[in-house]
Amino acid sequence: MMKKFFYLTAILTIVLVSCNSEKKYKEKLSNAASMIEKEANLSEAIVLTYCDTWRKVIYDHEYNGEYCTDFNEALAKLNEFIITTDTYKRLKQKRDSIETIMPLNDYPSNCKDAYNELVSIYADADELFRFADDPRGSLSTYSTKTTDLFQKIEKSMKEFKVKHIQNK
């Protein structure tokens, strides 16, 4: 009888420790997802600024209220300005924070799918950041790629939250 009690206690201890470990992991996962989502939103804000400026220079020949026909020059000036903004500084801080918490690869066995999905979302957010950090291509391709990427991130993040974060 005492032996059964000991085994039952041991099993319950393992289960409780495992559940607590899984709960802590999911909290870290949720935190990482939130930071990735904020990074994507900040990147999108910067991307939209580039697109608006790019269009104005091409179609209105204007940058900052002055006549301008060279969109490369205007984008370079805009880049110089953007890297001094609070939005860009917050984005860089978010990226640094994400880099420190992303080593979530030591996951409980039933969190493997969640980890893989978050890594995929992070890869897309990283690509969007690279577009925000260094605009390239034509206005049309830049605008299309970044819009598609942001929509993909939004959709994937919603699915991720429903499957792995909410009510868990």
C-alpha positions as YAML, in Angstrom:
chain: A
units: angstrom
residues:
- id: 1
  name: MET
  ca: [0.00, 0.00, 0.00]
- id: 2
  name: MET
  ca: [2.81, 2.39, 0.93]
- id: 3
  name: LYS
  ca: [4.59, 1.51, -2.32]
- id: 4
  name: LYS
  ca: [1.50, 2.44, -4.38]
- id: 5
  name: PHE
  ca: [1.20, 5.71, -2.48]
- id: 6
  name: PHE
  ca: [4.85, 6.48, -3.20]
- id: 7
  name: TYR
  ca: [4.43, 5.77, -6.93]
- id: 8
  name: LEU
  ca: [1.24, 7.81, -7.09]
- id: 9
  name: THR
  ca: [2.96, 10.71, -5.33]
- id: 10
  name: ALA
  ca: [5.94, 10.48, -7.70]
- id: 11
  name: ILE
  ca: [3.71, 10.45, -10.76]
- id: 12
  name: LEU
  ca: [1.66, 13.40, -9.52]
- id: 13
  name: THR
  ca: [4.85, 15.33, -8.77]
- id: 14
  name: ILE
  ca: [6.15, 14.71, -12.28]
- id: 15
  name: VAL
  ca: [2.83, 15.72, -13.83]
- id: 16
  name: LEU
  ca: [2.60, 18.89, -11.73]
- id: 17
  name: VAL
  ca: [6.20, 19.90, -12.46]
- id: 18
  name: SER
  ca: [5.61, 19.20, -16.14]
- id: 19
  name: CYS
  ca: [2.42, 21.29, -16.15]
- id: 20
  name: ASN
  ca: [4.16, 24.14, -14.36]
- id: 21
  name: SER
  ca: [7.05, 23.93, -16.83]
- id: 22
  name: GLU
  ca: [4.61, 23.96, -19.75]
- id: 23
  name: LYS
  ca: [2.74, 26.92, -18.26]
- id: 24
  name: LYS
  ca: [5.98, 28.90, -17.88]
- id: 25
  name: TYR
  ca: [6.98, 27.99, -21.42]
- id: 26
  name: LYS
  ca: [3.63, 29.15, -22.80]
- id: 27
  name: GLU
  ca: [4.03, 32.44, -20.92]
- id: 28
  name: LYS
  ca: [7.42, 32.93, -22.60]
- id: 29
  name: LEU
  ca: [5.89, 31.95, -25.93]
- id: 30
  name: SER
  ca: [3.08, 34.45, -25.44]
- id: 31
  name: ASN
  ca: [5.56, 37.18, -24.54]
- id: 32
  name: ALA
  ca: [7.67, 36.43, -27.61]
- id: 33
  name: ALA
  ca: [4.57, 36.45, -29.84]
- id: 34
  name: SER
  ca: [3.51, 39.82, -28.45]
- id: 35
  name: MET
  ca: [6.95, 41.30, -29.10]
- id: 36
  name: ILE
  ca: [7.05, 39.91, -32.64]
- id: 37
  name: GLU
  ca: [3.61, 41.38, -33.31]
- id: 38
  name: LYS
  ca: [4.74, 44.80, -32.05]
- id: 39
  name: GLU
  ca: [7.87, 44.59, -34.19]
- id: 40
  name: ALA
  ca: [5.76, 43.84, -37.26]
- id: 41
  name: ASN
  ca: [3.46, 46.78, -36.53]
- id: 42
  name: LEU
  ca: [6.39, 49.19, -36.12]
- id: 43
  name: SER
  ca: [8.02, 47.85, -39.28]
- id: 44
  name: GLU
  ca: [4.77, 48.32, -41.19]
- id: 45
  name: ALA
  ca: [4.52, 51.94, -40.00]
- id: 46
  name: ILE
  ca: [8.00, 52.64, -41.36]
- id: 47
  name: VAL
  ca: [7.28, 50.78, -44.61]
- id: 48
  name: LEU
  ca: [4.15, 52.87, -45.17]
- id: 49
  name: THR
  ca: [6.16, 56.06, -44.66]
- id: 50
  name: TYR
  ca: [8.62, 54.93, -47.32]
- id: 51
  name: CYS
  ca: [5.79, 54.07, -49.73]
- id: 52
  name: ASP
  ca: [4.07, 57.43, -49.24]
- id: 53
  name: THR
  ca: [7.31, 59.36, -49.77]
- id: 54
  name: TRP
  ca: [8.24, 57.25, -52.77]
- id: 55
  name: ARG
  ca: [4.84, 57.93, -54.41]
- id: 56
  name: LYS
  ca: [5.00, 61.66, -53.72]
- id: 57
  name: VAL
  ca: [8.42, 61.98, -55.30]
- id: 58
  name: ILE
  ca: [7.47, 59.93, -58.37]
- id: 59
  name: TYR
  ca: [4.06, 61.48, -58.99]
- id: 60
  name: ASP
  ca: [4.22, 64.94, -57.37]
- id: 61
  name: HIS
  ca: [7.99, 65.52, -57.60]
- id: 62
  name: GLU
  ca: [7.97, 66.61, -53.97]
- id: 63
  name: TYR
  ca: [9.82, 65.69, -50.80]
- id: 64
  name: ASN
  ca: [9.28, 67.63, -47.57]
- id: 65
  name: GLY
  ca: [7.52, 70.40, -49.46]
- id: 66
  name: GLU
  ca: [10.42, 70.88, -51.87]
- id: 67
  name: TYR
  ca: [10.73, 70.03, -55.54]
- id: 68
  name: CYS
  ca: [12.46, 66.67, -55.99]
- id: 69
  name: THR
  ca: [12.62, 64.27, -58.93]
- id: 70
  name: ASP
  ca: [15.18, 61.76, -57.67]
- id: 71
  name: PHE
  ca: [13.34, 59.27, -55.48]
- id: 72
  name: ASN
  ca: [16.61, 57.57, -54.48]
- id: 73
  name: GLU
  ca: [17.82, 60.85, -53.02]
- id: 74
  name: ALA
  ca: [14.50, 61.39, -51.24]
- id: 75
  name: LEU
  ca: [14.53, 57.85, -49.81]
- id: 76
  name: ALA
  ca: [18.11, 58.31, -48.60]
- id: 77
  name: LYS
  ca: [17.12, 61.54, -46.84]
- id: 78
  name: LEU
  ca: [14.05, 59.86, -45.39]
- id: 79
  name: ASN
  ca: [16.19, 56.97, -44.15]
- id: 80
  name: GLU
  ca: [18.51, 59.43, -42.40]
- id: 81
  name: PHE
  ca: [15.46, 60.91, -40.70]
- id: 82
  name: ILE
  ca: [13.78, 57.60, -39.85]
- id: 83
  name: ILE
  ca: [16.75, 56.17, -37.99]
- id: 84
  name: THR
  ca: [16.52, 59.12, -35.58]
- id: 85
  name: THR
  ca: [12.81, 58.64, -34.80]
- id: 86
  name: ASP
  ca: [11.37, 57.09, -31.66]
- id: 87
  name: THR
  ca: [9.49, 54.56, -33.78]
- id: 88
  name: TYR
  ca: [12.73, 53.25, -35.27]
- id: 89
  name: LYS
  ca: [14.47, 53.24, -31.89]
- id: 90
  name: ARG
  ca: [11.58, 51.28, -30.33]
- id: 91
  name: LEU
  ca: [11.73, 48.85, -33.23]
- id: 92
  name: LYS
  ca: [15.44, 48.25, -32.70]
- id: 93
  name: GLN
  ca: [14.82, 47.72, -28.96]
- id: 94
  name: LYS
  ca: [12.06, 45.21, -29.71]
- id: 95
  name: ARG
  ca: [14.37, 43.33, -32.07]
- id: 96
  name: ASP
  ca: [17.10, 43.18, -29.43]
- id: 97
  name: SER
  ca: [14.59, 41.96, -26.83]
- id: 98
  name: ILE
  ca: [13.20, 39.31, -29.16]
- id: 99
  name: GLU
  ca: [16.70, 38.04, -29.88]
- id: 100
  name: THR
  ca: [17.23, 37.44, -26.16]
- id: 101
  name: ILE
  ca: [13.97, 35.53, -25.63]
- id: 102
  name: MET
  ca: [13.77, 33.61, -28.90]
- id: 103
  name: PRO
  ca: [15.88, 30.69, -27.63]
- id: 104
  name: LEU
  ca: [12.65, 28.87, -26.85]
- id: 105
  name: ASN
  ca: [13.85, 25.71, -28.57]
- id: 106
  name: ASP
  ca: [13.97, 23.86, -25.25]
- id: 107
  name: TYR
  ca: [10.22, 23.28, -25.38]
- id: 108
  name: PRO
  ca: [7.96, 20.74, -23.71]
- id: 109
  name: SER
  ca: [7.09, 17.95, -26.13]
- id: 110
  name: ASN
  ca: [3.51, 19.13, -26.71]
- id: 111
  name: CYS
  ca: [4.70, 22.68, -27.58]
- id: 112
  name: LYS
  ca: [6.73, 21.71, -30.65]
- id: 113
  name: ASP
  ca: [4.09, 22.93, -33.13]
- id: 114
  name: ALA
  ca: [3.70, 26.23, -31.30]
- id: 115
  name: TYR
  ca: [7.45, 26.76, -31.35]
- id: 116
  name: ASN
  ca: [7.73, 25.96, -35.08]
- id: 117
  name: GLU
  ca: [4.82, 28.27, -35.93]
- id: 118
  name: LEU
  ca: [6.31, 31.14, -33.93]
- id: 119
  name: VAL
  ca: [9.69, 30.66, -35.62]
- id: 120
  name: SER
  ca: [7.95, 30.91, -39.00]
- id: 121
  name: ILE
  ca: [6.13, 34.10, -37.96]
- id: 122
  name: TYR
  ca: [9.39, 35.53, -36.65]
- id: 123
  name: ALA
  ca: [11.12, 34.82, -39.98]
- id: 124
  name: ASP
  ca: [8.39, 36.79, -41.78]
- id: 125
  name: ALA
  ca: [8.61, 39.64, -39.25]
- id: 126
  name: ASP
  ca: [12.38, 39.70, -39.70]
- id: 127
  name: GLU
  ca: [11.96, 39.98, -43.47]
- id: 128
  name: LEU
  ca: [9.48, 42.84, -43.00]
- id: 129
  name: PHE
  ca: [11.98, 44.55, -40.70]
- id: 130
  name: ARG
  ca: [14.66, 44.25, -43.38]
- id: 131
  name: PHE
  ca: [12.31, 45.98, -45.84]
- id: 132
  name: ALA
  ca: [11.70, 48.73, -43.26]
- id: 133
  name: ASP
  ca: [15.40, 49.05, -42.55]
- id: 134
  name: ASP
  ca: [16.50, 49.07, -46.17]
- id: 135
  name: PRO
  ca: [13.87, 49.72, -48.86]
- id: 136
  name: ARG
  ca: [14.74, 48.03, -52.14]
- id: 137
  name: GLY
  ca: [13.21, 47.18, -55.48]
- id: 138
  name: SER
  ca: [10.67, 49.28, -57.30]
- id: 139
  name: LEU
  ca: [7.83, 51.09, -55.55]
- id: 140
  name: SER
  ca: [5.37, 48.57, -56.95]
- id: 141
  name: THR
  ca: [7.26, 45.44, -55.83]
- id: 142
  name: TYR
  ca: [8.23, 46.99, -52.48]
- id: 143
  name: SER
  ca: [4.65, 47.97, -51.75]
- id: 144
  name: THR
  ca: [3.22, 44.62, -52.86]
- id: 145
  name: LYS
  ca: [5.80, 42.48, -51.04]
- id: 146
  name: THR
  ca: [5.53, 44.39, -47.78]
- id: 147
  name: THR
  ca: [1.73, 44.48, -47.84]
- id: 148
  name: ASP
  ca: [1.56, 40.74, -48.54]
- id: 149
  name: LEU
  ca: [4.13, 40.02, -45.84]
- id: 150
  name: PHE
  ca: [2.34, 42.11, -43.21]
- id: 151
  name: GLN
  ca: [-1.00, 40.47, -44.03]
- id: 152
  name: LYS
  ca: [0.62, 37.04, -43.77]
- id: 153
  name: ILE
  ca: [2.09, 37.93, -40.37]
- id: 154
  name: GLU
  ca: [-1.26, 39.25, -39.11]
- id: 155
  name: LYS
  ca: [-3.11, 36.12, -40.25]
- id: 156
  name: SER
  ca: [-0.48, 33.75, -38.86]
- id: 157
  name: MET
  ca: [-0.37, 35.60, -35.54]
- id: 158
  name: LYS
  ca: [-4.16, 35.44, -35.14]
- id: 159
  name: GLU
  ca: [-4.11, 31.71, -35.85]
- id: 160
  name: PHE
  ca: [-1.18, 31.22, -33.47]
- id: 161
  name: LYS
  ca: [-2.94, 33.05, -30.64]
- id: 162
  name: VAL
  ca: [-6.15, 31.08, -31.09]
- id: 163
  name: LYS
  ca: [-4.33, 27.73, -31.23]
- id: 164
  name: HIS
  ca: [-1.65, 28.25, -28.59]
- id: 165
  name: ILE
  ca: [-2.25, 31.29, -26.39]
- id: 166
  name: GLN
  ca: [-5.90, 32.09, -25.76]
- id: 167
  name: ASN
  ca: [-7.68, 30.06, -23.10]
- id: 168
  name: LYS
  ca: [-4.61, 27.98, -22.39]
...
